[in-house]
Coordinates of C-alpha atoms and ligand atoms in Angstrom, one line a residue:
X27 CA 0.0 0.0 0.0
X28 CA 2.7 2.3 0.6
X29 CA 5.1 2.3 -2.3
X30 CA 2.1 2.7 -4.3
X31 CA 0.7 6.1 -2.2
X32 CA 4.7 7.2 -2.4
X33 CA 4.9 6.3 -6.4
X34 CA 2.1 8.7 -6.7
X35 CA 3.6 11.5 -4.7
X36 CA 6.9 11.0 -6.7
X37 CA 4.5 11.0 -9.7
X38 CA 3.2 14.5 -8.4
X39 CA 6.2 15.7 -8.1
X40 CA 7.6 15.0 -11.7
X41 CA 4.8 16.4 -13.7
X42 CA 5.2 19.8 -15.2
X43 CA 5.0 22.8 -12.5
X44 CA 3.6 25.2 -14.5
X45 CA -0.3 26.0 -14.5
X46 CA -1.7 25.3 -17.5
X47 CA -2.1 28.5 -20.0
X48 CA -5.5 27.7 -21.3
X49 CA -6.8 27.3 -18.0
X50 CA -9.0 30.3 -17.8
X51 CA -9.3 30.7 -21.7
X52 CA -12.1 28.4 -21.3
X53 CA -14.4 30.4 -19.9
X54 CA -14.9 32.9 -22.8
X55 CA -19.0 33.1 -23.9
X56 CA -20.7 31.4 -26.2
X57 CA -22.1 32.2 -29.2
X58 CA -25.0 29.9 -29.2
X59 CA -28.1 32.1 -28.1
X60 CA -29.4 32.2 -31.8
X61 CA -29.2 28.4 -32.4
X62 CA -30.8 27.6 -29.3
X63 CA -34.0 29.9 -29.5
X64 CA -34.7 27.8 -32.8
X65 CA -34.0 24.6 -30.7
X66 CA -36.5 25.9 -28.4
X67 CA -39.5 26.1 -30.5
X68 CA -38.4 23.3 -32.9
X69 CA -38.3 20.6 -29.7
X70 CA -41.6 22.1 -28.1
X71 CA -43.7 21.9 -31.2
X72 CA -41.9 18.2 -32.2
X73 CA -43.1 17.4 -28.3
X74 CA -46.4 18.5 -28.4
X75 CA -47.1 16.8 -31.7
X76 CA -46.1 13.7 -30.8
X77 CA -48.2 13.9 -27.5
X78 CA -51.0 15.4 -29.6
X79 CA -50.8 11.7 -31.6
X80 CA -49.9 9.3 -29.3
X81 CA -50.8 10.7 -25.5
X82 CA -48.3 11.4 -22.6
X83 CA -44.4 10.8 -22.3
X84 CA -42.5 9.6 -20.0
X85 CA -39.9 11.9 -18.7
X86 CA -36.9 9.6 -20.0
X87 CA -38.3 10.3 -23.5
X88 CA -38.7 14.7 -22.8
X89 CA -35.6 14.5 -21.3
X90 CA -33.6 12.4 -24.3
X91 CA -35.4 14.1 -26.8
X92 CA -34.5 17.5 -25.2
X93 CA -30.7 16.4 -24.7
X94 CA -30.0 14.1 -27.6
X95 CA -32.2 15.2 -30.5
X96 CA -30.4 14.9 -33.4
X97 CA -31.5 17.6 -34.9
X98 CA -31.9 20.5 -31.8
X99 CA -31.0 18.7 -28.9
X100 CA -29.3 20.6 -25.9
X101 CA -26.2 19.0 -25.9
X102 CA -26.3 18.3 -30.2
X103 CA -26.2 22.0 -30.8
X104 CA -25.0 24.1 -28.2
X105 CA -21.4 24.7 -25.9
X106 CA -22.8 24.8 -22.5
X107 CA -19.6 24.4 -20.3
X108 CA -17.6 27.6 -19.1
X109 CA -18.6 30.7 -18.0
X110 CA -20.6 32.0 -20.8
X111 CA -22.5 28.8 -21.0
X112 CA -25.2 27.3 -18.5
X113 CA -22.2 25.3 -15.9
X114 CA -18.7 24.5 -15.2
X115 CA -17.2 21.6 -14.5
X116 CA -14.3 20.3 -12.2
X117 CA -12.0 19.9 -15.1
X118 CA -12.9 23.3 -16.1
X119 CA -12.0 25.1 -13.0
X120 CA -8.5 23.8 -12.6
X121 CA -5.9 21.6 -14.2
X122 CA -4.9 20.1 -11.1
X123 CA -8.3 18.0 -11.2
X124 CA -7.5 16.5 -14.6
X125 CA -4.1 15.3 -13.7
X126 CA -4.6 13.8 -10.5
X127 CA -7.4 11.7 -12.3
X128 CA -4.4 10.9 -15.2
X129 CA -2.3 9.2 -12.4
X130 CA -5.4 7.3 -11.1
X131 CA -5.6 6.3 -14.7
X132 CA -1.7 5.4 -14.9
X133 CA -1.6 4.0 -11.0
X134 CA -4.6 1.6 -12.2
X135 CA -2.6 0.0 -15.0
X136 CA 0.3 -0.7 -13.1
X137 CA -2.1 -2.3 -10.2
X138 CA -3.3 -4.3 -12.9
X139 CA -0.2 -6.1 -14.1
X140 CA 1.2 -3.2 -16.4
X141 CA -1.0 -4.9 -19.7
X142 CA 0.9 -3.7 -23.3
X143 CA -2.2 -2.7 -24.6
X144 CA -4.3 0.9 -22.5
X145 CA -7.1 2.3 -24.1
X146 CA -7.7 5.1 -22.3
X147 CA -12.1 5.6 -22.6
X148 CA -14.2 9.2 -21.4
X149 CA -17.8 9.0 -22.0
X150 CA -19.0 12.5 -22.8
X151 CA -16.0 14.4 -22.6
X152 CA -17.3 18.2 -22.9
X153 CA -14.4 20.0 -24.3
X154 CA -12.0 17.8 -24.0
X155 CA -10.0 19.5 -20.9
X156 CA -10.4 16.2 -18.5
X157 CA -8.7 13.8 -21.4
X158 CA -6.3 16.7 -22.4
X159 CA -4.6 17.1 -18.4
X160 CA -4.6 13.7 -18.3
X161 CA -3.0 13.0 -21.7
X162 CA -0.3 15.7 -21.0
X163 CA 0.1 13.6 -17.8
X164 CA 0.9 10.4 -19.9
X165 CA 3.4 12.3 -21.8
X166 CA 5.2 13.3 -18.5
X167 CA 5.4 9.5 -17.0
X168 CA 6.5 8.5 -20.5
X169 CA 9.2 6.0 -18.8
X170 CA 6.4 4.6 -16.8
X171 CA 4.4 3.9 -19.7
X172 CA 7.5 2.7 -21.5
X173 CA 6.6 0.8 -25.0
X174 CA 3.0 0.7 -24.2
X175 CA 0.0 0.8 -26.7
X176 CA -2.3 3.5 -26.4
X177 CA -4.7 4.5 -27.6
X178 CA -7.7 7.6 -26.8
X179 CA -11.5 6.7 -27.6
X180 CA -14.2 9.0 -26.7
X181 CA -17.9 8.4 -26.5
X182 CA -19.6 11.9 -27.7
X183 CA -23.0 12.4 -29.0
X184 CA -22.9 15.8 -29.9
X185 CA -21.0 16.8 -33.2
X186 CA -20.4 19.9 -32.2
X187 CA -18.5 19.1 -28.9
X188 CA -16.7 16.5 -30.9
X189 CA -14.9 19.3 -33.2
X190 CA -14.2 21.5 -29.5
X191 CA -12.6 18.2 -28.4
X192 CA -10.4 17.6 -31.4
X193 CA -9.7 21.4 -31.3
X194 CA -8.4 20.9 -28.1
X195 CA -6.6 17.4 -27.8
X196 CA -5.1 16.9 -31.7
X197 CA -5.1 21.0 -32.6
X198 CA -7.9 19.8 -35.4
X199 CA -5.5 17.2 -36.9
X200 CA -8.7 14.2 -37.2
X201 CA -10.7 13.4 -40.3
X202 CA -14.4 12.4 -40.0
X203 CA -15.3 9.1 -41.3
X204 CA -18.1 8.1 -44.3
X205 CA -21.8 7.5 -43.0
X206 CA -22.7 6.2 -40.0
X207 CA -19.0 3.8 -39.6
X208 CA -19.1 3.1 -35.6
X209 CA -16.0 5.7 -35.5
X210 CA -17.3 8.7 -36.7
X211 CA -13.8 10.9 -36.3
X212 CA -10.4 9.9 -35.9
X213 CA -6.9 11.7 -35.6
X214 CA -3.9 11.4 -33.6
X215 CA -3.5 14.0 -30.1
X216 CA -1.0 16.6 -29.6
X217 CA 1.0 13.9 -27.4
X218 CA 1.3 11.8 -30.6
X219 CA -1.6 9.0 -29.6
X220 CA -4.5 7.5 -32.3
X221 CA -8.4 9.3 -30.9
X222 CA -11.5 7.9 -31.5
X223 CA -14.4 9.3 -31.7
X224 CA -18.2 7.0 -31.1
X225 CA -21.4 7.5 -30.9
X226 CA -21.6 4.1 -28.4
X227 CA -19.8 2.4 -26.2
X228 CA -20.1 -1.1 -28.1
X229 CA -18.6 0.4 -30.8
X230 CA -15.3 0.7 -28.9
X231 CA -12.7 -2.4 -29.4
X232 CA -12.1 -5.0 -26.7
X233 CA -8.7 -4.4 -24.5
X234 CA -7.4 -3.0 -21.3
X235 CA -9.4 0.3 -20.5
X236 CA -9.4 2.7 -18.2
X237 CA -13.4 4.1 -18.4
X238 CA -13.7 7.8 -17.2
X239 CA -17.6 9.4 -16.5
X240 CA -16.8 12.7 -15.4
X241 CA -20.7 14.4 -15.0
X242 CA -21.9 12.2 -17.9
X243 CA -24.5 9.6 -15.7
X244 CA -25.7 12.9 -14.3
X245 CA -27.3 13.7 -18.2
X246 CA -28.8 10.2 -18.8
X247 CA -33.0 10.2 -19.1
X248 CA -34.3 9.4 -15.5
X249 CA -37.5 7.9 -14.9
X250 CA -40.1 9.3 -12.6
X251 CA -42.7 7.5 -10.1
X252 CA -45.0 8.0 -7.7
X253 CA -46.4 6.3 -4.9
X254 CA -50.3 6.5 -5.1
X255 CA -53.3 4.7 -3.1
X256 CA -53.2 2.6 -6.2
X257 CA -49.8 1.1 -6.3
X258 CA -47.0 2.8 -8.0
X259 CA -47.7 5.2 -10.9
X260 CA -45.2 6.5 -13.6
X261 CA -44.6 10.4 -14.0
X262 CA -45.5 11.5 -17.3
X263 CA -45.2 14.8 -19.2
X264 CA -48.6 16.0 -21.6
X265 CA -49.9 19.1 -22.9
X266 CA -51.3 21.9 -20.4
X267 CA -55.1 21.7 -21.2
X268 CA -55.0 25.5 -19.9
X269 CA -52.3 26.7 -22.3
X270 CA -52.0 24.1 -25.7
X271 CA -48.7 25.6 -26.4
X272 CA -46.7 24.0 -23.0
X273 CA -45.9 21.1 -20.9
X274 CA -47.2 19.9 -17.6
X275 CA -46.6 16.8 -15.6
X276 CA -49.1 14.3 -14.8
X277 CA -49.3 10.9 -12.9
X278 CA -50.5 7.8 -15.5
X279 CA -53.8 6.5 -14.4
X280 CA -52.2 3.0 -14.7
X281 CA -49.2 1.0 -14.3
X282 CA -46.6 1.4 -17.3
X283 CA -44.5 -1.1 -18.5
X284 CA -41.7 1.2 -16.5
X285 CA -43.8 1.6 -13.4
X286 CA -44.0 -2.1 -13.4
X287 CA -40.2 -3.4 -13.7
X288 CA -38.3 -0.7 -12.7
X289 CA -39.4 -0.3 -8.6
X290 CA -37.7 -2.7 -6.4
X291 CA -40.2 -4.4 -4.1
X292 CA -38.4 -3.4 -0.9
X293 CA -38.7 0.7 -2.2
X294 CA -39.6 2.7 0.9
X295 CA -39.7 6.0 -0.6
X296 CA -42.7 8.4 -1.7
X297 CA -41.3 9.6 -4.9
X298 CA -38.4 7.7 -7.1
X299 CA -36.4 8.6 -9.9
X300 CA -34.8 5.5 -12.1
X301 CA -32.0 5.7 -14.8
X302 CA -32.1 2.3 -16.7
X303 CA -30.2 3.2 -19.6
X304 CA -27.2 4.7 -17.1
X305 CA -27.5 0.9 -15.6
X306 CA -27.3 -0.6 -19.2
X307 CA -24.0 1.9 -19.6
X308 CA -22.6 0.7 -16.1
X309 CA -23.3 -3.2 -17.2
X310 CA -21.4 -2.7 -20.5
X311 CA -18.7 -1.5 -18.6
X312 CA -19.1 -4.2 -16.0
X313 CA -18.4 -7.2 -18.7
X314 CA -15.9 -5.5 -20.0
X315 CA -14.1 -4.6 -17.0
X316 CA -14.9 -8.6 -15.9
X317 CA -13.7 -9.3 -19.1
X318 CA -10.9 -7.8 -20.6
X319 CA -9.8 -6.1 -17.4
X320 CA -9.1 -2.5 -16.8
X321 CA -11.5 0.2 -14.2
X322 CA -14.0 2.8 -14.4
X323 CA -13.7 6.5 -12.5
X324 CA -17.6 7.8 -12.3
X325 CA -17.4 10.9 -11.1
X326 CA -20.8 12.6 -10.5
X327 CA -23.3 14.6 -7.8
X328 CA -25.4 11.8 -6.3
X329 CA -26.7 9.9 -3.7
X330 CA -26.9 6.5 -2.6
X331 CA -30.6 5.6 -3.2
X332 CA -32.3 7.9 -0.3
X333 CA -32.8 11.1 -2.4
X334 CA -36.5 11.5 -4.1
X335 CA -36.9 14.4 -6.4
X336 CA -33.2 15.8 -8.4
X337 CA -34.8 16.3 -11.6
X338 CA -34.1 19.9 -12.6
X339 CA -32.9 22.6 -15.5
X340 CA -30.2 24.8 -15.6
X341 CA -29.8 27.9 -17.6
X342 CA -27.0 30.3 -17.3
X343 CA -26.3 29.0 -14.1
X344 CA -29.9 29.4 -13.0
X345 CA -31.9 26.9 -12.0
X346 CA -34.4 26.5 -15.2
X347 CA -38.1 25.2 -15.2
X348 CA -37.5 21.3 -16.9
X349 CA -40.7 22.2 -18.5
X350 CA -39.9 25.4 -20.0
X351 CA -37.8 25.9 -23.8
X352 CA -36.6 21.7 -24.1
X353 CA -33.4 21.9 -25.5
X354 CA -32.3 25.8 -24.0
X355 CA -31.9 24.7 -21.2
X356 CA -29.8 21.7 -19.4
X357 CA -31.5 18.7 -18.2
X358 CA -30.0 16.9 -14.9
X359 CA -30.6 13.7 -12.5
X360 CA -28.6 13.1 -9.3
X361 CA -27.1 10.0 -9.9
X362 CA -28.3 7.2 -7.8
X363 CA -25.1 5.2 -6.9
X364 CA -26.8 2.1 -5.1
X365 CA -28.1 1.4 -8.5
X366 CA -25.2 1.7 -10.7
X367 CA -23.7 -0.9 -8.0
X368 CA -26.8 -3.2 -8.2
X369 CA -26.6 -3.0 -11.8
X370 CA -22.7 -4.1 -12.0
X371 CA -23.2 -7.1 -11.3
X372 CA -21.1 -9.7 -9.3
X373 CA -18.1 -10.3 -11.7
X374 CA -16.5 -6.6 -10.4
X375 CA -15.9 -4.9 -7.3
X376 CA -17.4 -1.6 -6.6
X377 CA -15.6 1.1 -4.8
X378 CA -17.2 4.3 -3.1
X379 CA -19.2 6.8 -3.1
X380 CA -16.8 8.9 -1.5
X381 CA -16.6 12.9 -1.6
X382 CA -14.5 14.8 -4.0
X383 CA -12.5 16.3 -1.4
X384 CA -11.8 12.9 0.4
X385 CA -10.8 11.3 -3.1
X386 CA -8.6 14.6 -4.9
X387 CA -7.0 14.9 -0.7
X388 CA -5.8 11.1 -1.1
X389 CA -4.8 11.7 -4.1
X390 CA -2.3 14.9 -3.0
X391 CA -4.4 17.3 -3.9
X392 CA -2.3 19.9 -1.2
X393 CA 1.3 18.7 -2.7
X394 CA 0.1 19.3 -6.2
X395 CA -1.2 22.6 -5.5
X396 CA 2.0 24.0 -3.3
X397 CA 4.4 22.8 -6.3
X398 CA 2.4 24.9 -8.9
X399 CA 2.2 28.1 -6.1
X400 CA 5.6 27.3 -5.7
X401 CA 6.7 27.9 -9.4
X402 CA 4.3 30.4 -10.3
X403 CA 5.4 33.9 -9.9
X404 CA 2.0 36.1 -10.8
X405 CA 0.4 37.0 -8.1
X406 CA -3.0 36.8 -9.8
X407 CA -2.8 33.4 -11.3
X408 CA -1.3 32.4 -7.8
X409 CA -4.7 33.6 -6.4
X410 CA -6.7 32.0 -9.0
X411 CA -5.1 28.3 -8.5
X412 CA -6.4 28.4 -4.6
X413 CA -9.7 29.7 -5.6
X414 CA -10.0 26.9 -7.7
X415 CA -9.0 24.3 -5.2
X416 CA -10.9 25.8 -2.5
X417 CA -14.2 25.5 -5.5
X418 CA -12.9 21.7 -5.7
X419 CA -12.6 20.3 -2.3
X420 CA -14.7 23.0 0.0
X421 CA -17.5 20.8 1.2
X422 CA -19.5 24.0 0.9
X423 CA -19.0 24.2 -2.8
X424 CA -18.1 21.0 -5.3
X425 CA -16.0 19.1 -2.0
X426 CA -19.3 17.1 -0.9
X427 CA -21.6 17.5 -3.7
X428 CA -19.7 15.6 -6.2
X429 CA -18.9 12.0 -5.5
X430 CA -16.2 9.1 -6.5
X431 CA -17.2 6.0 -7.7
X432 CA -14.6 3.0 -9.2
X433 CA -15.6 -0.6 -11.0
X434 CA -13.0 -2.4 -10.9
X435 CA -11.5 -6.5 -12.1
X436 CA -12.7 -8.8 -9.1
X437 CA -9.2 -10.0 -9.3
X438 CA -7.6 -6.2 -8.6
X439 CA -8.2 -6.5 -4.9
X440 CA -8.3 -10.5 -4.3
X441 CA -4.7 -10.4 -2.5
X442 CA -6.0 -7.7 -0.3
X443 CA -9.2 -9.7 0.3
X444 CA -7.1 -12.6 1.5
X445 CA -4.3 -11.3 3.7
X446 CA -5.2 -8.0 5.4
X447 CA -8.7 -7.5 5.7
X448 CA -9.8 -4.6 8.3
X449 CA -6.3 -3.8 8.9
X450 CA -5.0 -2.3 6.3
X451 CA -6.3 0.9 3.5
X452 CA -7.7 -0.3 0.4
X453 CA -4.8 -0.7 -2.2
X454 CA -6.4 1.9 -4.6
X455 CA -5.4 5.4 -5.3
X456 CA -8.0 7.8 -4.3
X457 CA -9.8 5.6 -2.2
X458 CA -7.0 5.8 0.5
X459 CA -5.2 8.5 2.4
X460 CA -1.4 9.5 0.6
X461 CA 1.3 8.5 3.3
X462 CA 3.3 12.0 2.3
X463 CA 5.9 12.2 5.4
Ligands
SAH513 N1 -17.3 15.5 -18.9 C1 -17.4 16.9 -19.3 C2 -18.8 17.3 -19.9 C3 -20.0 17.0 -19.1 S1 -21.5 17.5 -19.9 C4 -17.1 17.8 -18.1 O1 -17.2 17.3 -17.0 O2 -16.7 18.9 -18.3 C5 -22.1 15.9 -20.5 C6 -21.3 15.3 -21.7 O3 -21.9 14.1 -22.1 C7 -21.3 16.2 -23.0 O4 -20.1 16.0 -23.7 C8 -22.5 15.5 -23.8 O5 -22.5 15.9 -25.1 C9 -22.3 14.1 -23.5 N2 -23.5 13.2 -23.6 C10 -24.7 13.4 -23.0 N3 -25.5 12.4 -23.3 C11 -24.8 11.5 -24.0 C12 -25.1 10.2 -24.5 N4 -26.3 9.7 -24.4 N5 -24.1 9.6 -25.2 C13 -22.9 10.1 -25.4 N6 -22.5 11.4 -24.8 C14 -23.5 12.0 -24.2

């Protein structure tokens, strides 16, 4: 356990000292207003026609169809991250976040037996700054990684944070493929690597991965349900009879085919919210994991399976009416953790949910941060890295609210398992305090 917490402080140590210089370049607004006022009325009218012909949705279909419409979905047509946009991320607000999650990504491999093949995955990567840190990470363990064969594959529906990404991580050197080929972009980064881009995770080839969700489960269609006199009911979204031109929710007289599989027969809450395409995502990554070997990071706000209602909108960094402008506006779930684990199966072994602050402190959050003060002379970027952290790991601000969760090859901790149980921390970066004397 301990030459692994001191290889990643040496490991903090060698990467680069300097902050990185497109770290507040990011923020910049957004030129997107126009597109999305024709998203607006193009979704609503698409909504209420279909209700109009075939009754009532359920909320998993408003919110895919406001999210992933092809044509004028939220995150098809619009650059939401950064300052100008609707939220900011973690890997948005500071470098430091990126690379600490790059040497979770590198101390995972070696864990695992050092395999020659590393495909390193993010599902819904934004703008690329989570994959970029750690990628520039990669470069600076280079002798770690030795002769190693990796690769970069990134699941991304939206085409238009696809071009931000390869912007950011290959400086636009990719070329889309024909039609609808599984990989719908390709290139090679900055750091010399081959990128992939896909539309699903099946699509990806077999190997040794390292999976990253970084606020991605957060944006998969949730369903609703409520407890009624009558047994449980589903949520459902229809037309206002009051007003023909907008949205209301109402409770289905009778069960749905969702009401009906979907609530576990122990469920004690009122009100529940249910993600079963996030826990087809978490399976796929399960078998993989199970099979091929290799760990998923999910990194997300959440809860495990006590919260009710966490369905809500956010506009310019407002909370937003769900039911107001479908595809203006961003559509959000916690994530409900207890499921994802239920959902992984019993070939893996779950770690977490633990706070953001508990996982970026064991991972030297504090060294990382004093070597960058350290060699950075302005006293305005100086400022500006410890504002960041303190946004990070304040458990007032993203420090509790955003929570850690790993997948990981049964066989990763099976020697722990046997010899040390209770006595010893859990062999995994993150997951256990740093010894740093
Ligand atoms: N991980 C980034 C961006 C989070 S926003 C960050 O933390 O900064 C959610 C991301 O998931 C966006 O890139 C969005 O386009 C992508 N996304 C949302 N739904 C998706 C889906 N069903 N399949 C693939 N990508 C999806």
């Amino acid at each position: 356990m301990i030459s692994i917490s001191m290889r990643t402080l040496l490991w903090l140590k060698r990467l680069m000292p300097e902050v990185r210089w497109t770290m507040w370049q990011n923020r910049f607004c957004s030129d997107s207003s126009i597109q999305r006022l024709e998203s607006n009325s193009s979704i609503r009218k698409h909504l209420i026609s279909k209700i109009t012909a075939t009754g009532p949705i359920s909320v998993a279909e408003y919110m895919r169809e406001a999210l992933t419409n092809p044509v004028a979905g939220y995150y098809v047509k619009n650059d939401m991250l950064g300052a100008g946009g609707d939220f900011i991320t973690s890997p948005e607000i500071s470098q430091i976040f990126g690379e600490l999650l790059g040497v979770w990504c590198v101390s995972e491999w070696m864990a695992a037996g050092k395999s020659n093949m590393f495909q390193l995955v993010e599902l819904g990567p934004g703008r690329g700054s989570l994959a970029s840190d750690i990628l520039r990470v990669f470069s600076q363990l280079k002798t770690v990684l030795g002769e190693t064969d990796i690769s970069v594959h990134l699941v991304e529906v939206s085409p238009k944070l696809s071009q931000f990404q390869a912007e950011c991580l290959t400086g636009d050197n990719t070329q889309p493929s024909d039609g609808d080929q599984p990989v719908y972009r390709s290139g090679t980064t900055r750091t010399g690597l081959p990128i992939y881009w896909y539309r699903r995770i099946e699509d990806i080839p077999r190997g040794f991965s390292v999976f990253l969700a970084h606020e991605f489960f957060d944006a998969i269609p949730i369903h609703k349900f409520q407890r009624t006199e009558k047994g449980w009911r589903e949520v459902m979204v229809d037309i206002d009879p009051e007003s023909p031109d907008k949205l209301r929710f109402v409770v289905s007289h009778s069960p749905t085919l969702a009401s009906s599989i979907l609530i576990q027969k122990d469920e004690n809450r009122q009100h529940v919210e249910v993600c079963p395409e996030g826990g087809v995502i978490v399976q796929k990554l399960a078998n993989r994991i199970a099979e091929d070997g290799g760990a998923a990071l999910i990194v997300d706000y959440g809860h495990d399976g006590t919260k009710t209602d966490t369905f809500r909108g956010f506009k310019g960094h407002q909370l937003h009416n769900v039911l107001d402008a479908p595809g203006m506006a961003d559509l959000t779930a916690d994530v409900d953790f207890s499921y994802l684990r239920k959902m992984t199966g019993t070939e893996v072994t779950c770690l977490g949910p633990i706070t953001q602050r508990s996982f970026l402190k064991n991972m030297g959050i504090d060294s990382r941060l004093q070597v960058l003060l350290r060699n950075c002379p302005d006293p305005s970027t100086r400022a500006q890295l410890v504002h960041s952290y303190d946004m990070l790991i304040n458990p007032d601000k993203m420090g509790h609210r955003f929570q850690f969760f790993s997948v990981l090859n049964r066989g990763r901790l099976a020697q722990y398992r046997g010899m040390q149980k209770n006595t010893a921390p859990l062999p995994v970066a993150g997951f256990a305090e740093l010894d740093i004397q």
